mmCIF file of C-alpha atoms in Angstrom:
data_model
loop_
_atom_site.group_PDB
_atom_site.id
_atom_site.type_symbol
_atom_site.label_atom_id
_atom_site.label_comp_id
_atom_site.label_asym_id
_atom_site.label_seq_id
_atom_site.Cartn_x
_atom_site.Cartn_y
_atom_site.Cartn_z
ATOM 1 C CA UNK A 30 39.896 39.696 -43.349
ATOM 2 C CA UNK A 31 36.552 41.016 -45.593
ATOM 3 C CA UNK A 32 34.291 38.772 -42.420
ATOM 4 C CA UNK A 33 36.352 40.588 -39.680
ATOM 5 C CA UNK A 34 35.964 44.095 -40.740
ATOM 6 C CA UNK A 35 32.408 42.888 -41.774
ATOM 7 C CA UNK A 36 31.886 41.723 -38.412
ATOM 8 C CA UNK A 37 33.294 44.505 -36.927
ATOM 9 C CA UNK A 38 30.966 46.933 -38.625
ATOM 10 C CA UNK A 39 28.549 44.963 -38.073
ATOM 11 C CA UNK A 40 29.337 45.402 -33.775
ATOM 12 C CA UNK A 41 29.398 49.320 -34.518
ATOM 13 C CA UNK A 42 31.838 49.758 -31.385
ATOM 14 C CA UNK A 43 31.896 53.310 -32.559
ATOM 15 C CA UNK A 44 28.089 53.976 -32.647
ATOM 16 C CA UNK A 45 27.820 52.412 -29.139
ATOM 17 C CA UNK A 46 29.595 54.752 -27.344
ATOM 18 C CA UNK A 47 27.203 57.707 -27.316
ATOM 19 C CA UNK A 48 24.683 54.484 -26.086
ATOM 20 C CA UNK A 49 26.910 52.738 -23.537
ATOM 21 C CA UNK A 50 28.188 56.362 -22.176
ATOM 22 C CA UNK A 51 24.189 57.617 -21.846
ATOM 23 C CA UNK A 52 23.529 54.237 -20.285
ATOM 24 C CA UNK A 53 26.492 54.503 -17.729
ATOM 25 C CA UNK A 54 26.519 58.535 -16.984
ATOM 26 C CA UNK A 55 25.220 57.949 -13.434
ATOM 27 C CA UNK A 56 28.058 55.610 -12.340
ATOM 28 C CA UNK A 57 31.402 55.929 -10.577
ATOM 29 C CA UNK A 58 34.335 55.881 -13.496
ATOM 30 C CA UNK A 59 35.497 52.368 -11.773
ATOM 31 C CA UNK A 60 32.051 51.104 -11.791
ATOM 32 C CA UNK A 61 31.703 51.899 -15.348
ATOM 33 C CA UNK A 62 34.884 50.565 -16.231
ATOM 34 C CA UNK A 63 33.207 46.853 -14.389
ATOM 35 C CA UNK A 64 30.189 46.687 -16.181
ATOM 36 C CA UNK A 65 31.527 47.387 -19.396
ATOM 37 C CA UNK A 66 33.764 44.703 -19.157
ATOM 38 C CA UNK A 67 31.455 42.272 -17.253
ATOM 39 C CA UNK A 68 29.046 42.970 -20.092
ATOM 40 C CA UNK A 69 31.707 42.603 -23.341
ATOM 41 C CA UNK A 70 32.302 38.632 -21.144
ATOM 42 C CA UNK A 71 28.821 37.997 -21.484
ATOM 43 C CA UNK A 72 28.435 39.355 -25.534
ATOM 44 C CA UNK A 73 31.806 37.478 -26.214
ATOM 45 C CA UNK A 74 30.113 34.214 -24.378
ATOM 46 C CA UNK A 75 27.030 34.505 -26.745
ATOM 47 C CA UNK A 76 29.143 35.171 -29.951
ATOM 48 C CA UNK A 77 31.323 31.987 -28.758
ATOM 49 C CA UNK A 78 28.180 29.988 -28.380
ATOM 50 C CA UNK A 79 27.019 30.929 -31.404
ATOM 51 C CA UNK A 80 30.217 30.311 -33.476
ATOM 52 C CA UNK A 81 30.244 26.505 -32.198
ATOM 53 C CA UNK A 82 26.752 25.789 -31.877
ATOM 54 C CA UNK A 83 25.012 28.097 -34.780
ATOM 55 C CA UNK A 84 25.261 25.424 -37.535
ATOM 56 C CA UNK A 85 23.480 22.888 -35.263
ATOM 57 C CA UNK A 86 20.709 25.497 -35.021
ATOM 58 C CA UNK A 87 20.555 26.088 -38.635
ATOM 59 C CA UNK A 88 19.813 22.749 -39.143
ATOM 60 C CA UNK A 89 17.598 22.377 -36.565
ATOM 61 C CA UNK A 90 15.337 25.054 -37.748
ATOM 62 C CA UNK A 91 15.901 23.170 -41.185
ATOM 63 C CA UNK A 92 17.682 26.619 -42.808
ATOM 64 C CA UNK A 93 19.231 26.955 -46.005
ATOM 65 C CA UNK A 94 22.161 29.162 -45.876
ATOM 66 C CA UNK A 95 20.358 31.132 -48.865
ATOM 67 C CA UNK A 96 17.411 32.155 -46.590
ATOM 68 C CA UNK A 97 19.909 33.172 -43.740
ATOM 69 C CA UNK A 98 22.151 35.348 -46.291
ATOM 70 C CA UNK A 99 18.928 36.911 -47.626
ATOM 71 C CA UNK A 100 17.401 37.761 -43.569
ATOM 72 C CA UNK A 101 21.320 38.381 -42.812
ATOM 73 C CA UNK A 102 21.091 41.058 -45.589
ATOM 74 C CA UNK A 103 17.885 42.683 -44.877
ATOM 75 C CA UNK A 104 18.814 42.659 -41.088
ATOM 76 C CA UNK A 105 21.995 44.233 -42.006
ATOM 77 C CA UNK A 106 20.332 46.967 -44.141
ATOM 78 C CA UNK A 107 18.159 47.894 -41.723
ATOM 79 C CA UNK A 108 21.014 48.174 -38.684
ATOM 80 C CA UNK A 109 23.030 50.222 -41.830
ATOM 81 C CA UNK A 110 20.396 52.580 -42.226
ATOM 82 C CA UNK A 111 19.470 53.486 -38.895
ATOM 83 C CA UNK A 112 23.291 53.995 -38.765
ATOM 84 C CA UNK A 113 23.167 56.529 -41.140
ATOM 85 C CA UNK A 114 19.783 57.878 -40.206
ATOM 86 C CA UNK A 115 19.766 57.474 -36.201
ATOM 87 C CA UNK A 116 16.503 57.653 -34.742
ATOM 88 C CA UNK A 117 15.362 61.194 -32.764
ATOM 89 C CA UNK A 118 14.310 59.101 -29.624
ATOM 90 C CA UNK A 119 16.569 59.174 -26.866
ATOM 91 C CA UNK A 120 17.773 56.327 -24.773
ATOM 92 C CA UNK A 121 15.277 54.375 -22.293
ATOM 93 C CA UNK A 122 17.163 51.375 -22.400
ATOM 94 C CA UNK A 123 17.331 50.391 -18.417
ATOM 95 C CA UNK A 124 15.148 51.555 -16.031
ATOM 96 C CA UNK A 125 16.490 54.318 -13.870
ATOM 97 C CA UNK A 126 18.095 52.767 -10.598
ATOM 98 C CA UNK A 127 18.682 49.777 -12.093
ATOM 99 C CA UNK A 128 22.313 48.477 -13.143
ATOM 100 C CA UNK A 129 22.199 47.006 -16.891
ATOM 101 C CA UNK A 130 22.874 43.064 -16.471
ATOM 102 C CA UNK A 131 23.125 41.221 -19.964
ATOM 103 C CA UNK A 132 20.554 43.656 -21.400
ATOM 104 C CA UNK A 133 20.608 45.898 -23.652
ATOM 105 C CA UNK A 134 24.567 46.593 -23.167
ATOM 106 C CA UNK A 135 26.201 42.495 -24.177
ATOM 107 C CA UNK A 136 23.051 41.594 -26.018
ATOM 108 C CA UNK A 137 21.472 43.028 -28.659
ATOM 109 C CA UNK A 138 24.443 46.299 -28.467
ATOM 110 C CA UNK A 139 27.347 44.314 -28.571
ATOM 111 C CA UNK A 140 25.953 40.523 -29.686
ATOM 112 C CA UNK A 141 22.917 41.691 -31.851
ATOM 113 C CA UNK A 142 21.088 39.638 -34.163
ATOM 114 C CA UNK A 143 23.332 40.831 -37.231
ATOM 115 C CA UNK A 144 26.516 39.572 -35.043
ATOM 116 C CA UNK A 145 25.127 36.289 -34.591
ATOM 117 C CA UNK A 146 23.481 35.818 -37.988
ATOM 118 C CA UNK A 147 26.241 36.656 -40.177
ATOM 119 C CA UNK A 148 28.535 34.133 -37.310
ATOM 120 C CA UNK A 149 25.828 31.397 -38.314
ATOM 121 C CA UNK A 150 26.479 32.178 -41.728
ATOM 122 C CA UNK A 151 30.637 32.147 -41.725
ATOM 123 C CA UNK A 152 30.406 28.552 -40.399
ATOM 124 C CA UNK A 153 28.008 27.370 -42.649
ATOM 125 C CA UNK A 154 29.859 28.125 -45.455
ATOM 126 C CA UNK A 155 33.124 26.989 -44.491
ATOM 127 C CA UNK A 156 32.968 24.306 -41.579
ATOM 128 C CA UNK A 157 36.937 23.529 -41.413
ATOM 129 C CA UNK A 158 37.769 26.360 -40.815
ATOM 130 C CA UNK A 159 36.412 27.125 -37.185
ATOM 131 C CA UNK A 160 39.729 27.906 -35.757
ATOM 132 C CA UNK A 161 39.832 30.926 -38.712
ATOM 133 C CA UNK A 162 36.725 32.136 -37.453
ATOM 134 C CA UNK A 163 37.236 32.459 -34.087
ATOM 135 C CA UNK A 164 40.106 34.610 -34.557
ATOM 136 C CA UNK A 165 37.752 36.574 -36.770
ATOM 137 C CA UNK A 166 35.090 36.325 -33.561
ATOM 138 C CA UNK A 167 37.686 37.226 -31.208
ATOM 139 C CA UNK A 168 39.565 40.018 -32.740
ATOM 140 C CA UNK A 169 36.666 41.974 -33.459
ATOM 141 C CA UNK A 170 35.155 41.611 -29.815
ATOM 142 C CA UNK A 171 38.607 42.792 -29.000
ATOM 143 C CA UNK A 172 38.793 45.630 -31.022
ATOM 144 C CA UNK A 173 35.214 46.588 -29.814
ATOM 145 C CA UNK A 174 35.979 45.677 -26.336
ATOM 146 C CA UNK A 175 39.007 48.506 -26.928
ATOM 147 C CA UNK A 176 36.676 51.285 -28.424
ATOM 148 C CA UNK A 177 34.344 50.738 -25.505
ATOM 149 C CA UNK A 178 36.486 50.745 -22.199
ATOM 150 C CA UNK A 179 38.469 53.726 -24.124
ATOM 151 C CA UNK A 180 34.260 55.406 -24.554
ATOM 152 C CA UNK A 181 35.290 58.286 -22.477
ATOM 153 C CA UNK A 182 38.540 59.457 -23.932
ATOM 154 C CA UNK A 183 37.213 58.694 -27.350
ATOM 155 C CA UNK A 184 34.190 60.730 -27.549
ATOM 156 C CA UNK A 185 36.359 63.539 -25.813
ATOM 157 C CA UNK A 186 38.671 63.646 -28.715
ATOM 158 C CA UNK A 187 36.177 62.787 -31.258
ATOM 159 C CA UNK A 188 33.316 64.951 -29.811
ATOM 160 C CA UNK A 189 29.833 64.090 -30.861
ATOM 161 C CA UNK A 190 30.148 65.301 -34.440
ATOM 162 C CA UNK A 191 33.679 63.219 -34.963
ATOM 163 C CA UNK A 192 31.335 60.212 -33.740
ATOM 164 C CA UNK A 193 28.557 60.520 -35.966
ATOM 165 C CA UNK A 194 30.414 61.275 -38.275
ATOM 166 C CA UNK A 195 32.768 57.810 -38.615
ATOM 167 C CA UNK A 196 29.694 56.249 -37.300
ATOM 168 C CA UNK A 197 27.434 57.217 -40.247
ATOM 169 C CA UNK A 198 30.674 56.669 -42.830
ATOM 170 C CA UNK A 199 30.441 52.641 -41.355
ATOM 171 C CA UNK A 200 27.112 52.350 -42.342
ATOM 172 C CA UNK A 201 27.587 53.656 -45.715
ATOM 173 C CA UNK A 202 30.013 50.741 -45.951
ATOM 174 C CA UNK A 203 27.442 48.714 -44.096
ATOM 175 C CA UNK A 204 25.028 49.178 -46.736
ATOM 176 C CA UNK A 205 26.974 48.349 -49.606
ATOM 177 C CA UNK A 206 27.434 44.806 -47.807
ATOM 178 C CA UNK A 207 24.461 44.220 -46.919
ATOM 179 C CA UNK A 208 23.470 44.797 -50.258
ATOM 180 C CA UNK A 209 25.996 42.330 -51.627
ATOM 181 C CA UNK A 210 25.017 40.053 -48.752
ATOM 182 C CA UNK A 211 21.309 39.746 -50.345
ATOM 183 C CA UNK A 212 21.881 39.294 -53.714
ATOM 184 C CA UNK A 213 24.266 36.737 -53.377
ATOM 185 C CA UNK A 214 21.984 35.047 -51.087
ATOM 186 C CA UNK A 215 19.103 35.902 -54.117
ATOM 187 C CA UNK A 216 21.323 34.554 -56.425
ATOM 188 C CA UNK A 217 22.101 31.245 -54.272
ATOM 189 C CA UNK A 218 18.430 31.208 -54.440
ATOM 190 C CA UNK A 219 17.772 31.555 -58.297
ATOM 191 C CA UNK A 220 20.255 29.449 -58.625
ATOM 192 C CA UNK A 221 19.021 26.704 -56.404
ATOM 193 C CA UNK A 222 15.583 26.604 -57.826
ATOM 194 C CA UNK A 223 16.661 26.589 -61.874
#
């Protein structure tokens, strides 16, 4: 339950509807409704791939899972914070006249680096039970996958201040686990070398 809600935090369905709708204004409401859903397939394919195949990379690149809870952590602070503090910029994610295929909407939005490192990290820690976490994989996609083909209604009842506003209250939380992430992975550490 704590590496779903985790995970789904992590996803920020909420702070990716301002995103996905800026992204999408210029299209048909039926043509939105197909690319967001063509582009939560490919984020779920990625998170899928990396649930089964991210230990195999660990150990490939010859990771400890203390180094990948540490860069978990710091990755998550960082996504926390600019939760909480959103840039000014505004969004130049896909060249105008161009429909967004695979990027930025399924990957890094949806399937980011946080996503897939903290998947990595799940497995790692407890390889039996796979089947556990990709319920955990799955019902978070599906809960963002909700959030995001509802985008429209949502951010008409929530208006832009209701968004920021739960938006920046998940990365509060966000923080606070990311901040347990990395000292449990410092401690893992401390530990390893005593």
């Amino acid at each position: 339950l704590s590496a779903f809600f985790t995970l789904l935090f992590v996803m920020d369905p909420l702070g990716n509807v301002p995103i996905f709708l800026s992204v999408l204004k210029s299209y048909q409401p039926g043509q939105r409704q197909r690319i967001i859903v063509r582009e939560l397939l490919f984020a779920l394919a990625v998170l899928l791939f990396f649930l089964y195949f991210g230990s195999q990379f660990l150990a490939l690149l010859s990771l400890k899972p203390e180094s990948v809870r540490i860069a978990g952590g710091i990755v998550l602070l960082v996504i926390a914070i600019r939760m909480v503090f959103p840039p000014e910029s505004g969004s130049t994610l896909v060249p105008s006249g161009q429909e967004p295929y695979f990027v930025p909407l399924a990957v890094p939005l949806v399937a980011g680096p946080s996503s897939l490192a903290l998947i990595m990290l799940m497995v790692h820690e407890s390889r039996g039970a796979l089947l556990q976490w990709t319920a955990v994989v799955v019902g978070a996609w599906l809960i963002t996958a909700l959030v995001l083909l509802g985008s429209t209604l949502l951010y008409k009842v929530l208006g832009a201040k209701g968004t920021t506003a739960i938006e920046r209250l998940m990365g509060m939380l966000l923080i606070m686990i990311a901040v347990q992430m990395f000292f449990e992975g410092l401690g893992g550490f401390l530990g390893s070398v005593n």
